[in-house]
PDB file of C-alpha atoms in Angstrom:
ATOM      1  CA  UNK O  22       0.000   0.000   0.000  1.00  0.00           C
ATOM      2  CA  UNK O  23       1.769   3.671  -1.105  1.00  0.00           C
ATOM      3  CA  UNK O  24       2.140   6.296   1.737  1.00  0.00           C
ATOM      4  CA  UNK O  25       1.117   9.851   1.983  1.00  0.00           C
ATOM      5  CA  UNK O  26       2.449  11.681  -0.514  1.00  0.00           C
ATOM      6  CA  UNK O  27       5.367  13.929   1.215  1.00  0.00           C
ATOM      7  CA  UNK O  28       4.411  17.633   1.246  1.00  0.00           C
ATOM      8  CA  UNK O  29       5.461  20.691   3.316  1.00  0.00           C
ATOM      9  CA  UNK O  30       4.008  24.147   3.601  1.00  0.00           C
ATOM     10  CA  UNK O  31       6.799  26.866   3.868  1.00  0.00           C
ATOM     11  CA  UNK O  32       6.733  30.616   4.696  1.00  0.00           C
ATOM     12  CA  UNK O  33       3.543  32.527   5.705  1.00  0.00           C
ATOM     13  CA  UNK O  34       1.236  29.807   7.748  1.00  0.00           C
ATOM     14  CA  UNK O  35      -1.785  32.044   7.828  1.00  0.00           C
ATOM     15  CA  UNK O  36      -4.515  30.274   6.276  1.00  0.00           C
ATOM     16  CA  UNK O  37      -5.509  33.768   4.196  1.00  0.00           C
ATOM     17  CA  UNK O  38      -2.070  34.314   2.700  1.00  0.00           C
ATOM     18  CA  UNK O  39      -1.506  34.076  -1.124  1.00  0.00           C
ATOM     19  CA  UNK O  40      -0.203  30.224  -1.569  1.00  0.00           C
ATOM     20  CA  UNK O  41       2.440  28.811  -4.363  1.00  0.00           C
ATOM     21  CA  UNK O  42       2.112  25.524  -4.996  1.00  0.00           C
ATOM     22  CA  UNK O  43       5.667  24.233  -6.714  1.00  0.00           C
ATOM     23  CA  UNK O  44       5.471  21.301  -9.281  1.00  0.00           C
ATOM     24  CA  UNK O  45       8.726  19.487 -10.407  1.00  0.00           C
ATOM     25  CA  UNK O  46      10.076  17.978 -13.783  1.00  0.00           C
ATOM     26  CA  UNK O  47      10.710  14.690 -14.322  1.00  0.00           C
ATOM     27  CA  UNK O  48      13.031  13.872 -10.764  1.00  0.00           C
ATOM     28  CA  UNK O  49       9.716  15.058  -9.049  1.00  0.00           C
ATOM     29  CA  UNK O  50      11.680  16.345  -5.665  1.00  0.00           C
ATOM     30  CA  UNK O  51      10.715  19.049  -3.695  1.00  0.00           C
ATOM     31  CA  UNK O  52      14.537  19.796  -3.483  1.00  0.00           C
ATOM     32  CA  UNK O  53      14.859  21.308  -7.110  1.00  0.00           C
ATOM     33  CA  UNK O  54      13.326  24.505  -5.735  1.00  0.00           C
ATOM     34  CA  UNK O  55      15.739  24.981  -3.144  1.00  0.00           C
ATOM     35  CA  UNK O  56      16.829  28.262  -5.036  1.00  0.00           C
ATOM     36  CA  UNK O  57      13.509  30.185  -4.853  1.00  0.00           C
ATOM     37  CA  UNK O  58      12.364  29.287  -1.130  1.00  0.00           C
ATOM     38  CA  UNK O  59      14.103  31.854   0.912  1.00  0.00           C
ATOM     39  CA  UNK O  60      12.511  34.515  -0.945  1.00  0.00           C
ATOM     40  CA  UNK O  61       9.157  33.533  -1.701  1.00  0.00           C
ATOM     41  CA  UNK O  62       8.737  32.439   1.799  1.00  0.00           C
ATOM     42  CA  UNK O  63       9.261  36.145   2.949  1.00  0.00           C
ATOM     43  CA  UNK O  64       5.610  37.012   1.464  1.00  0.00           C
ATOM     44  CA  UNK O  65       3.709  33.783   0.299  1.00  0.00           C
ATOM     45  CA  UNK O  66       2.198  30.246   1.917  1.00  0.00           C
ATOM     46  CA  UNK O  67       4.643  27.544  -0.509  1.00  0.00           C
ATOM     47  CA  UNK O  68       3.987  24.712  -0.766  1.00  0.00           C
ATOM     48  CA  UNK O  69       6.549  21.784  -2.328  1.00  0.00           C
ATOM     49  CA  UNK O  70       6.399  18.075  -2.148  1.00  0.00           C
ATOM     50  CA  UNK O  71       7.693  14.789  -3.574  1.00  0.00           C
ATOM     51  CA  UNK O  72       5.963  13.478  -6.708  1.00  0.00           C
ATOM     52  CA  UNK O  73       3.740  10.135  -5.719  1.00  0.00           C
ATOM     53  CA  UNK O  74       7.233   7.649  -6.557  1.00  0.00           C
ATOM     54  CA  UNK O  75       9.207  10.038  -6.306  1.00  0.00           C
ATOM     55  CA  UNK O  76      12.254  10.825  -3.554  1.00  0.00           C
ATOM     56  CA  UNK O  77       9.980  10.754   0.012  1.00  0.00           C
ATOM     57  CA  UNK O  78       7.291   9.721  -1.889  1.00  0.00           C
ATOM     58  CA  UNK O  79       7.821   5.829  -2.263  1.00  0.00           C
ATOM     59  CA  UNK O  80       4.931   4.171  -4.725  1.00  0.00           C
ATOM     60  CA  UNK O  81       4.355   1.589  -6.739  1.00  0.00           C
ATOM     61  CA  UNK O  82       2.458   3.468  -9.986  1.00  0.00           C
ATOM     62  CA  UNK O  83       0.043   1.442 -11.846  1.00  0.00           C
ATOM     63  CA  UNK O  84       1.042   1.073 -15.627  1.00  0.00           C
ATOM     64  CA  UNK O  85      -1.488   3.258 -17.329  1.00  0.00           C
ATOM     65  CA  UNK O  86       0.225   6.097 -15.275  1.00  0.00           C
ATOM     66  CA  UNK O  87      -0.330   9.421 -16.215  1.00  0.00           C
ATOM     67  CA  UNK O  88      -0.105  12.901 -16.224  1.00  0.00           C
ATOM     68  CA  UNK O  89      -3.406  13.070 -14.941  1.00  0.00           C
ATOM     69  CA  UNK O  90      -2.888  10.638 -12.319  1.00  0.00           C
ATOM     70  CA  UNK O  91      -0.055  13.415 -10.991  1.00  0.00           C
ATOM     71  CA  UNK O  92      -2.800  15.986 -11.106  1.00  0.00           C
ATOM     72  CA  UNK O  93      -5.046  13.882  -9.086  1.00  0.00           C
ATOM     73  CA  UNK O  94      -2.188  13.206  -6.450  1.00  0.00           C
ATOM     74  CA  UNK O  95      -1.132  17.106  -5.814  1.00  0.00           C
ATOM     75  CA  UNK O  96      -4.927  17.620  -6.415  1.00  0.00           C
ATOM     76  CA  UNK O  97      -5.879  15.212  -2.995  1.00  0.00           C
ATOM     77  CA  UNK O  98      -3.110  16.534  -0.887  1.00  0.00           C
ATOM     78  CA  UNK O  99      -4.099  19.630  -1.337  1.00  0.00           C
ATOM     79  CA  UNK O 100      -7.804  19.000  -0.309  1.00  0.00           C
ATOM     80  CA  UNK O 101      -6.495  17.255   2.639  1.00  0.00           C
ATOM     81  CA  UNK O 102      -4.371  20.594   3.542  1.00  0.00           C
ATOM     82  CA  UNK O 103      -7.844  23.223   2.837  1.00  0.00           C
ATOM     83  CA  UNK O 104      -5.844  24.831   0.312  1.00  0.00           C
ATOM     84  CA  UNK O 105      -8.557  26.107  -2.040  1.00  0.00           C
ATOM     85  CA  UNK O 106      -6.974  28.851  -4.076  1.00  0.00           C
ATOM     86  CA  UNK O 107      -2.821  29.161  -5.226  1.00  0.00           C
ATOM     87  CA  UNK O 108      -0.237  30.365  -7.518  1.00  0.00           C
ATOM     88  CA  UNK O 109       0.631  26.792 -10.054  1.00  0.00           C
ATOM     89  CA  UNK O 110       4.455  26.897 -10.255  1.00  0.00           C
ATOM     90  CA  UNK O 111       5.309  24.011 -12.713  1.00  0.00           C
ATOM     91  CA  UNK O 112       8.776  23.044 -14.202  1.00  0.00           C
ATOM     92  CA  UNK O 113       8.417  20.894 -17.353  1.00  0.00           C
ATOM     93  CA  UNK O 114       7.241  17.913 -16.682  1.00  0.00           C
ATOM     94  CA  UNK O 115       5.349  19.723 -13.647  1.00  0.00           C
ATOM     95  CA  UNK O 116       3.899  22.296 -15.698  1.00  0.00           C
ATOM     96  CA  UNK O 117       1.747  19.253 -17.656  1.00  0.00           C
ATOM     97  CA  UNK O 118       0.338  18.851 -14.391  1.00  0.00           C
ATOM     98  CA  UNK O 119      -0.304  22.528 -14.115  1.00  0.00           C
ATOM     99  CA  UNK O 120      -2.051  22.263 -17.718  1.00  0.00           C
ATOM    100  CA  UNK O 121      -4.402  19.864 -16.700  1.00  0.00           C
ATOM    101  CA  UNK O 122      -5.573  21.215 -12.966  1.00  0.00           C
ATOM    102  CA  UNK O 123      -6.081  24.660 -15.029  1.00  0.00           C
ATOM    103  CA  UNK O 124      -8.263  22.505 -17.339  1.00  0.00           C
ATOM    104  CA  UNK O 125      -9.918  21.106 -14.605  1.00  0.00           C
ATOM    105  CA  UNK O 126     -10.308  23.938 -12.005  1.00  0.00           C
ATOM    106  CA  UNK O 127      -9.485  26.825 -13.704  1.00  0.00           C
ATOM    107  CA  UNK O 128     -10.882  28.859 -10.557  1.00  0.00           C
ATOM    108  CA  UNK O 129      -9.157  27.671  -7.985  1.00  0.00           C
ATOM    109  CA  UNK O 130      -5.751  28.781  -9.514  1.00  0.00           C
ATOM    110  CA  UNK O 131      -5.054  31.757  -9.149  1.00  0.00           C
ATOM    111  CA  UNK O 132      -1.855  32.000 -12.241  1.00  0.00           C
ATOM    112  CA  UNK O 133      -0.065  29.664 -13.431  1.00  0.00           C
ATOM    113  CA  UNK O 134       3.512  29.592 -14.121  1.00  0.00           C
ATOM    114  CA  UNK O 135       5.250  26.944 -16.756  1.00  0.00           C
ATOM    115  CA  UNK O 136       8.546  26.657 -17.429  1.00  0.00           C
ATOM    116  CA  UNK O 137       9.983  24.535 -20.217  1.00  0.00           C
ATOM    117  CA  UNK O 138       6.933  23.189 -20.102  1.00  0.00           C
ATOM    118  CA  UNK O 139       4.681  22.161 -23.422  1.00  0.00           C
ATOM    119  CA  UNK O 140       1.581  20.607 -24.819  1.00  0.00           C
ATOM    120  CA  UNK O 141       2.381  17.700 -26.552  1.00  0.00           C
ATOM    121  CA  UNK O 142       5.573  15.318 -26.710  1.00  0.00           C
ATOM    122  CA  UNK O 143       7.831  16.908 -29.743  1.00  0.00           C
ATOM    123  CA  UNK O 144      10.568  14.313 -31.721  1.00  0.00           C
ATOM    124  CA  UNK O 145      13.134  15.957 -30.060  1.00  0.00           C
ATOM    125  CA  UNK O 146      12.613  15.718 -26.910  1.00  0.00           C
ATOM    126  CA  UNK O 147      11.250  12.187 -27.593  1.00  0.00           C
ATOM    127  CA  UNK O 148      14.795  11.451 -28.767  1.00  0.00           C
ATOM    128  CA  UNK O 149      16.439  12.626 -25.713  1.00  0.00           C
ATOM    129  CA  UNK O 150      13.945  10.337 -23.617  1.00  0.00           C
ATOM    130  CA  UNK O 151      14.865   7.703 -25.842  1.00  0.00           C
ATOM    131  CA  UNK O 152      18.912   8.161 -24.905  1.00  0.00           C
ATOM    132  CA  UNK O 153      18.042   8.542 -21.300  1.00  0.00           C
ATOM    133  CA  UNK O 154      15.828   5.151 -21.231  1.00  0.00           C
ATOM    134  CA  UNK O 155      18.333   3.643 -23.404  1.00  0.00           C
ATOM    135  CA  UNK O 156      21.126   4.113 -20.425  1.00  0.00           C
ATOM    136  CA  UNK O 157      18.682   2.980 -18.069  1.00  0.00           C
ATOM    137  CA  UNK O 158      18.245  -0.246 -19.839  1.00  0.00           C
ATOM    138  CA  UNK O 159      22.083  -0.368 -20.023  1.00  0.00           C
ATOM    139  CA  UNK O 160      22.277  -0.242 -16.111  1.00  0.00           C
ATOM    140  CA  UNK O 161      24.718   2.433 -16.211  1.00  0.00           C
ATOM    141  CA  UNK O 162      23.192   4.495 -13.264  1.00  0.00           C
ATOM    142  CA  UNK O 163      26.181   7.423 -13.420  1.00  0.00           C
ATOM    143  CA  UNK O 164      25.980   7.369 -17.573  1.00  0.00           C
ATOM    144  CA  UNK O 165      22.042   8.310 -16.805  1.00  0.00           C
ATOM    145  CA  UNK O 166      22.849  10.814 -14.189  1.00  0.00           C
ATOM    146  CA  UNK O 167      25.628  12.520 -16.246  1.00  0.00           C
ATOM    147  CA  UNK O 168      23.310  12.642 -19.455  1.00  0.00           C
ATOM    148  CA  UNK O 169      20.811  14.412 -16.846  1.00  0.00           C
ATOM    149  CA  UNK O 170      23.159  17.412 -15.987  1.00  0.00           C
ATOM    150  CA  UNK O 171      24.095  17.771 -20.066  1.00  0.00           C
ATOM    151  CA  UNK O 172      20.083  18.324 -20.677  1.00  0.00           C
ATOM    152  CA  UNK O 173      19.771  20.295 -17.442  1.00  0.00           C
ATOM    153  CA  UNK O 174      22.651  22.642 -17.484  1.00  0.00           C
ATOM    154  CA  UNK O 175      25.017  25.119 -19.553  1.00  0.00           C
ATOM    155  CA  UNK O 176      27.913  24.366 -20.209  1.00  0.00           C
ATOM    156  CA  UNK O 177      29.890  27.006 -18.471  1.00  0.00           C
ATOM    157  CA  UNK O 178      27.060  26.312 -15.488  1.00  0.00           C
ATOM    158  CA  UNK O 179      28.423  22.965 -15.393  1.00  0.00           C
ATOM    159  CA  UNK O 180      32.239  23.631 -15.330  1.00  0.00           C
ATOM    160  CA  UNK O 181      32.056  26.575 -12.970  1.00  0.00           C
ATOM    161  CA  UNK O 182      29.943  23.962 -10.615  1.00  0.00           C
ATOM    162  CA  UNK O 183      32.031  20.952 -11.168  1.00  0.00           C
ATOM    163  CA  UNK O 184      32.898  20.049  -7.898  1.00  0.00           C
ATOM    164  CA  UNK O 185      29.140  20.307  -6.443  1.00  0.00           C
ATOM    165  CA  UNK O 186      27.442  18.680  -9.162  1.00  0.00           C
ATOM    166  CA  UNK O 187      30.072  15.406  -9.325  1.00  0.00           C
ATOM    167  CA  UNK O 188      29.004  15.346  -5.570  1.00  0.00           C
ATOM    168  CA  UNK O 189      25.160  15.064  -6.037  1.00  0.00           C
ATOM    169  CA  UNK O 190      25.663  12.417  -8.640  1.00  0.00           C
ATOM    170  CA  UNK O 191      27.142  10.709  -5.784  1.00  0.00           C
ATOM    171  CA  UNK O 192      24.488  11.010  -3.869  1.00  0.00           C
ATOM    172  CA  UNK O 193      21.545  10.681  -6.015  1.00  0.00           C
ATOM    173  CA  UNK O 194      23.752   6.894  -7.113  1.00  0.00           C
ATOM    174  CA  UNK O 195      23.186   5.910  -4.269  1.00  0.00           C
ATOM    175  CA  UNK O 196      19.632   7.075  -3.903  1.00  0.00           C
ATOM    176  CA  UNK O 197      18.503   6.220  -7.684  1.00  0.00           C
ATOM    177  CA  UNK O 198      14.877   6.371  -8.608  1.00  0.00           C
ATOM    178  CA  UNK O 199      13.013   3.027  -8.937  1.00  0.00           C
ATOM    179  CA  UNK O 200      13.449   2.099 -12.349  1.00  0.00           C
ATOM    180  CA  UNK O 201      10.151   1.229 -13.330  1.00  0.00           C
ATOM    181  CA  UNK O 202       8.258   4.174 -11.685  1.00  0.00           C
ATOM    182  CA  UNK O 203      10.944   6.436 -13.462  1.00  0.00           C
ATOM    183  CA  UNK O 204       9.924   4.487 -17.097  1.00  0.00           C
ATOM    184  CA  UNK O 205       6.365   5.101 -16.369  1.00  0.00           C
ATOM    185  CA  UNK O 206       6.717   8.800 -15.266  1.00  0.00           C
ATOM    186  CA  UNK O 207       8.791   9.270 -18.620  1.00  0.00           C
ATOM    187  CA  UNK O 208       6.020   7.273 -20.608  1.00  0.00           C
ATOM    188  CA  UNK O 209       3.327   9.449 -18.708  1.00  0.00           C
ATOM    189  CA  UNK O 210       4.883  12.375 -20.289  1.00  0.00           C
ATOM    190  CA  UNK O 211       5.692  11.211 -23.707  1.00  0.00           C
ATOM    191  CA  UNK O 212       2.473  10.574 -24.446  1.00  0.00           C
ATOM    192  CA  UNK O 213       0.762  13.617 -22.777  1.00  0.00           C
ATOM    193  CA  UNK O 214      -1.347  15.611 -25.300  1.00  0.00           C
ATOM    194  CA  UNK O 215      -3.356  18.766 -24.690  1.00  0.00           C
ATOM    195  CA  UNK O 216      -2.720  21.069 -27.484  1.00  0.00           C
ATOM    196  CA  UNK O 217      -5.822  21.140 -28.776  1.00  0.00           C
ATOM    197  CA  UNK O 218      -7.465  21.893 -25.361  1.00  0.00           C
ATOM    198  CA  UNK O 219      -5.527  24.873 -24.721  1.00  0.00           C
ATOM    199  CA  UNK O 220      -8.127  27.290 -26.248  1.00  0.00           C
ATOM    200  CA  UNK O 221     -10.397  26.067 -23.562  1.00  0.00           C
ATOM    201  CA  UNK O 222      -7.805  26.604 -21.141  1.00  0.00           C
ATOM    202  CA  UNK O 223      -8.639  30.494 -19.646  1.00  0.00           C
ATOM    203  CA  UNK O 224      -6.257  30.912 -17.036  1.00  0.00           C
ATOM    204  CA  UNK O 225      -3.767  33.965 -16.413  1.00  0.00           C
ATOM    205  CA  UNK O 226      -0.756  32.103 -17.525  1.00  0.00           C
ATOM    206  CA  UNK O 227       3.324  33.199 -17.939  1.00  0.00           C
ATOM    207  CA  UNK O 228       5.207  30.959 -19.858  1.00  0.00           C
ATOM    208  CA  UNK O 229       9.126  30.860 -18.947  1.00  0.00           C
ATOM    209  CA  UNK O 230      11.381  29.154 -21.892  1.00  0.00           C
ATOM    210  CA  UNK O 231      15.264  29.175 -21.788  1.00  0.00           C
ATOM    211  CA  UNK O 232      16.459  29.543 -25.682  1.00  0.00           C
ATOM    212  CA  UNK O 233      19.232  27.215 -24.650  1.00  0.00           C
ATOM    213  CA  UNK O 234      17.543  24.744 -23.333  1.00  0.00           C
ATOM    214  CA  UNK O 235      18.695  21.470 -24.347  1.00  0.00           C
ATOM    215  CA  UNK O 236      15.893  19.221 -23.761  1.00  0.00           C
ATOM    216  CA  UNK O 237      12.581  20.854 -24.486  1.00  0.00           C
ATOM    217  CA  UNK O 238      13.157  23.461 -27.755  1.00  0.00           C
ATOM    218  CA  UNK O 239      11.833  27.603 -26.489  1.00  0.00           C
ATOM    219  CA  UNK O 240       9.330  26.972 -29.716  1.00  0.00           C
ATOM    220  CA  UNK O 241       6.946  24.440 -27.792  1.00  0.00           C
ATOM    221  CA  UNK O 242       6.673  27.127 -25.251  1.00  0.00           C
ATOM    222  CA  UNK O 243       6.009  29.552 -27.664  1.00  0.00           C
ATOM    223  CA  UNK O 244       3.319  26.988 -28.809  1.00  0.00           C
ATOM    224  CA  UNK O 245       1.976  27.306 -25.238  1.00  0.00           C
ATOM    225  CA  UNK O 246       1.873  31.143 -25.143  1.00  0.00           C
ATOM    226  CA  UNK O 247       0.283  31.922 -28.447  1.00  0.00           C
ATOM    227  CA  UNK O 248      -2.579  29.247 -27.765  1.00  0.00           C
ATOM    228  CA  UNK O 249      -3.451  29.786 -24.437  1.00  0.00           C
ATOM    229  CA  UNK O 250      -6.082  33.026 -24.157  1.00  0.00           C
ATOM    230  CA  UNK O 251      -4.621  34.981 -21.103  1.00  0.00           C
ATOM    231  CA  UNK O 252      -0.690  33.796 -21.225  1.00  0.00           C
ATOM    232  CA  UNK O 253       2.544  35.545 -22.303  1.00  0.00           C
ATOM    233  CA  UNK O 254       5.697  34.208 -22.948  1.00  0.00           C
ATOM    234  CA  UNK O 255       9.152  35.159 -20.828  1.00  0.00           C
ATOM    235  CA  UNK O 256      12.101  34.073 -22.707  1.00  0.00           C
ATOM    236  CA  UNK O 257      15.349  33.852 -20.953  1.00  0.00           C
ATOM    237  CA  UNK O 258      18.508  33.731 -23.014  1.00  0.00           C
ATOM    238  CA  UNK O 259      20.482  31.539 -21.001  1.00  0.00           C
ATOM    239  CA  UNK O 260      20.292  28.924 -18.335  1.00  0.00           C
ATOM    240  CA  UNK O 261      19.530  25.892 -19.965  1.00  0.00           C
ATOM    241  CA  UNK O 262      16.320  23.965 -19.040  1.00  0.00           C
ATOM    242  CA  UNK O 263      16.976  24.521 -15.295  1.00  0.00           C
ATOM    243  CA  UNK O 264      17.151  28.046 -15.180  1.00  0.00           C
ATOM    244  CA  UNK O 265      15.609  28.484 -11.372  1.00  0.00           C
ATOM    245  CA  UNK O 266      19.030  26.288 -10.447  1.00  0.00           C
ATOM    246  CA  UNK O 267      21.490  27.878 -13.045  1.00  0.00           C
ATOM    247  CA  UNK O 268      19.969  31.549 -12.782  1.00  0.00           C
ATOM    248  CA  UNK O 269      18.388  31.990  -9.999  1.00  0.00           C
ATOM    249  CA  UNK O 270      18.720  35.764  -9.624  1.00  0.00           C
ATOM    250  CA  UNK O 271      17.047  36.573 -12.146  1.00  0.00           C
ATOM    251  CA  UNK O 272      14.409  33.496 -12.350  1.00  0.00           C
ATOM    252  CA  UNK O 273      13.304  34.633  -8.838  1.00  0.00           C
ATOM    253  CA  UNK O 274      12.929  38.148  -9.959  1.00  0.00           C
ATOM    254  CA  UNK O 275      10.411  37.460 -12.612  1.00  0.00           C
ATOM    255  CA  UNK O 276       8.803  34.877 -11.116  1.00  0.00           C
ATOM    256  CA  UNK O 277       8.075  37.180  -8.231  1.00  0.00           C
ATOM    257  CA  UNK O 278       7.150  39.940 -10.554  1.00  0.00           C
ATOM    258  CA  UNK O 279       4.692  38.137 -12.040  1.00  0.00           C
ATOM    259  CA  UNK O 280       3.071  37.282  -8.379  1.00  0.00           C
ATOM    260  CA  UNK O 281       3.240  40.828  -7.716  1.00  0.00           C
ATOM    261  CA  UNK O 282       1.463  41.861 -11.061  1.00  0.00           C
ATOM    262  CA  UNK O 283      -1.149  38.893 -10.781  1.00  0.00           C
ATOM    263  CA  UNK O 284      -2.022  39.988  -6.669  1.00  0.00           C
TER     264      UNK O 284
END
C-alpha cells in the first residue's frame, strides 16, 4: 500500500495568505526549488512536495500512469491541507500537471507559471527520452545521471559547478529512482497531449522558456503562449532547461514579478 504523498508548507502559515504551490520535472523532488524558497517564503504560503514515486514519496504506480494521475495526487493533498486557491508553479514535466488542474479547475488557480513546459511530446525531446531510457536499460546508473546534468545545465554552469554537481551524482547513485516508476513517469509524459485543449484553457498564464535549453526546444513554449487566451511568454537567453538552479537571480525576480502583477 503507497504512503502519503510527502508535502510541506513553507513561509507565511496564515490560512488567508496568497499560496504557491511548486510542481517538479521529471526527478519530481521538492529539493529542485531549493533556489527560490528563501525569498518567496518572505511574502507567500509555498507549498513543495515529492511526486507520488518520487524521492519521500515511495509508490508503486500502476502502468497506465499518467499525467493526470499526478494531477489527481497534488490535487488530494491539497484537499487534505484546505488549500482552495494558489499560484501553479510548474517546471516541465510539472507544468503538464499545471495544464491539466487549469483545465480542470481553472478557478481555484489563481496564475499559473510553466517553465519549459509544453503541450504535446515533440521528436526531439522524444529522442532525448529515448537516450536517457536507453542508459537505463544499459544499467549504467552514473551514464544516466551525467546525461541528466548535459540536458539540465550550460555548459559554463556545469564547469564553474564541477565540484558540487560530481558530488550530487554521488548522492543521487546511491539514492537512484526506482526504475520502473521512473519508465512510467517518462512514458506518462511522452504521451501527454493537450494542445488542442488549450483554447479552452482560460487561465492567467506566464510561460518561462530558456532559448538554450537542451531538452525541451523555447518553440513548444512559444506553442503554449500563443494558444493559451490569457498567457505571455518570458524568454530567458540563457540557463539551460533549469534556469531556477542555473539563474536563480534573475528566475526569482520574474517569477516574483509576475506574483506581484497577478495579486
Amino acid at each position: 500500500m503507497n504512503k502519503p504523498m510527502y508535502i510541506e508548507v513553507l513561509g507565511q502559515q496564515n490560512a488567508n495568505a496568497p499560496t504557491v504551490v511548486f510542481s517538479s520535472g521529471l526527478g519530481g523532488s521538492a529539493h529542485f526549488w531549493q533556489g527560490q524558497l528563501k525569498e518567496l517564503c518572505e511574502k507567500y504560503r509555498v507549498v513543495i512536495y515529492d511526486q507520488l514515486g518520487t524521492g519521500r514519496s515511495p509508490a508503486q504506480l500502476p502502468k497506465n500512469y499518467s499525467i493526470e494521475h499526478m494531477a489527481d495526487e497534488l490535487q488530494e493533498a491539497l484537499n487534505k491541507l484546505d488549500i482552495t486557491t494558489f499560484h501553479f508553479v510548474g517546471h516541465a514535466l510539472g507544468g503538464l500537471v499545471g495544464l491539466v488542474l487549469a483545465q480542470r479547475i481553472p478557478k481555484q488557480i489563481m496564475s499559473a507559471v510553466l517553465v519549459n513546459a509544453w503541450s504535446y511530446a515533440n521528436p526531439h525531446t522524444l529522442r532525448c527520452f529515448a537516450i536517457r531510457k536507453s542508459l537505463l536499460a544499459s544499467g549504467d546508473n552514473a551514464a544516466y545521471l551525467k546525461m541528466q546534468a548535459l540536458l539540465l545545465y550550460p555548459p559554463d554552469w556545469i564547469n564553474a559547478n564541477i565540484g558540487k554537481l560530481e558530488e550530487e551524482e554521488r548522492h543521487m547513485q546511491k539514492n537512484f529512482p526506482d526504475m520502473d516508476n521512473l519508465l512510467l513517469r517518462i512514458g506518462a509524459l511522452s504521451q501527454f497531449d493537450i494542445d488542442k485543449a488549450l483554447a479552452s484553457i482560460n487561465v492567467k498564464t506566464l510561460v518561462i522558456a530558456n532559448k538554450d535549453d537542451l531538452l525541451v526546444p523555447w518553440q513548444q513554449s512559444e506553442n503554449l503562449a500563443s494558444k493559451l487566451p490569457s498567457a505571455s511568454l518570458c524568454l530567458m537567453e540563457y540557463g539551460g532547461h533549469a534556469s531556477s538552479i542555473s539563474t536563480p537571480d534573475e528566475f526569482n525576480r520574474i517569477l516574483i514579478e509576475h506574483l506581484e502583477n497577478v495579486s
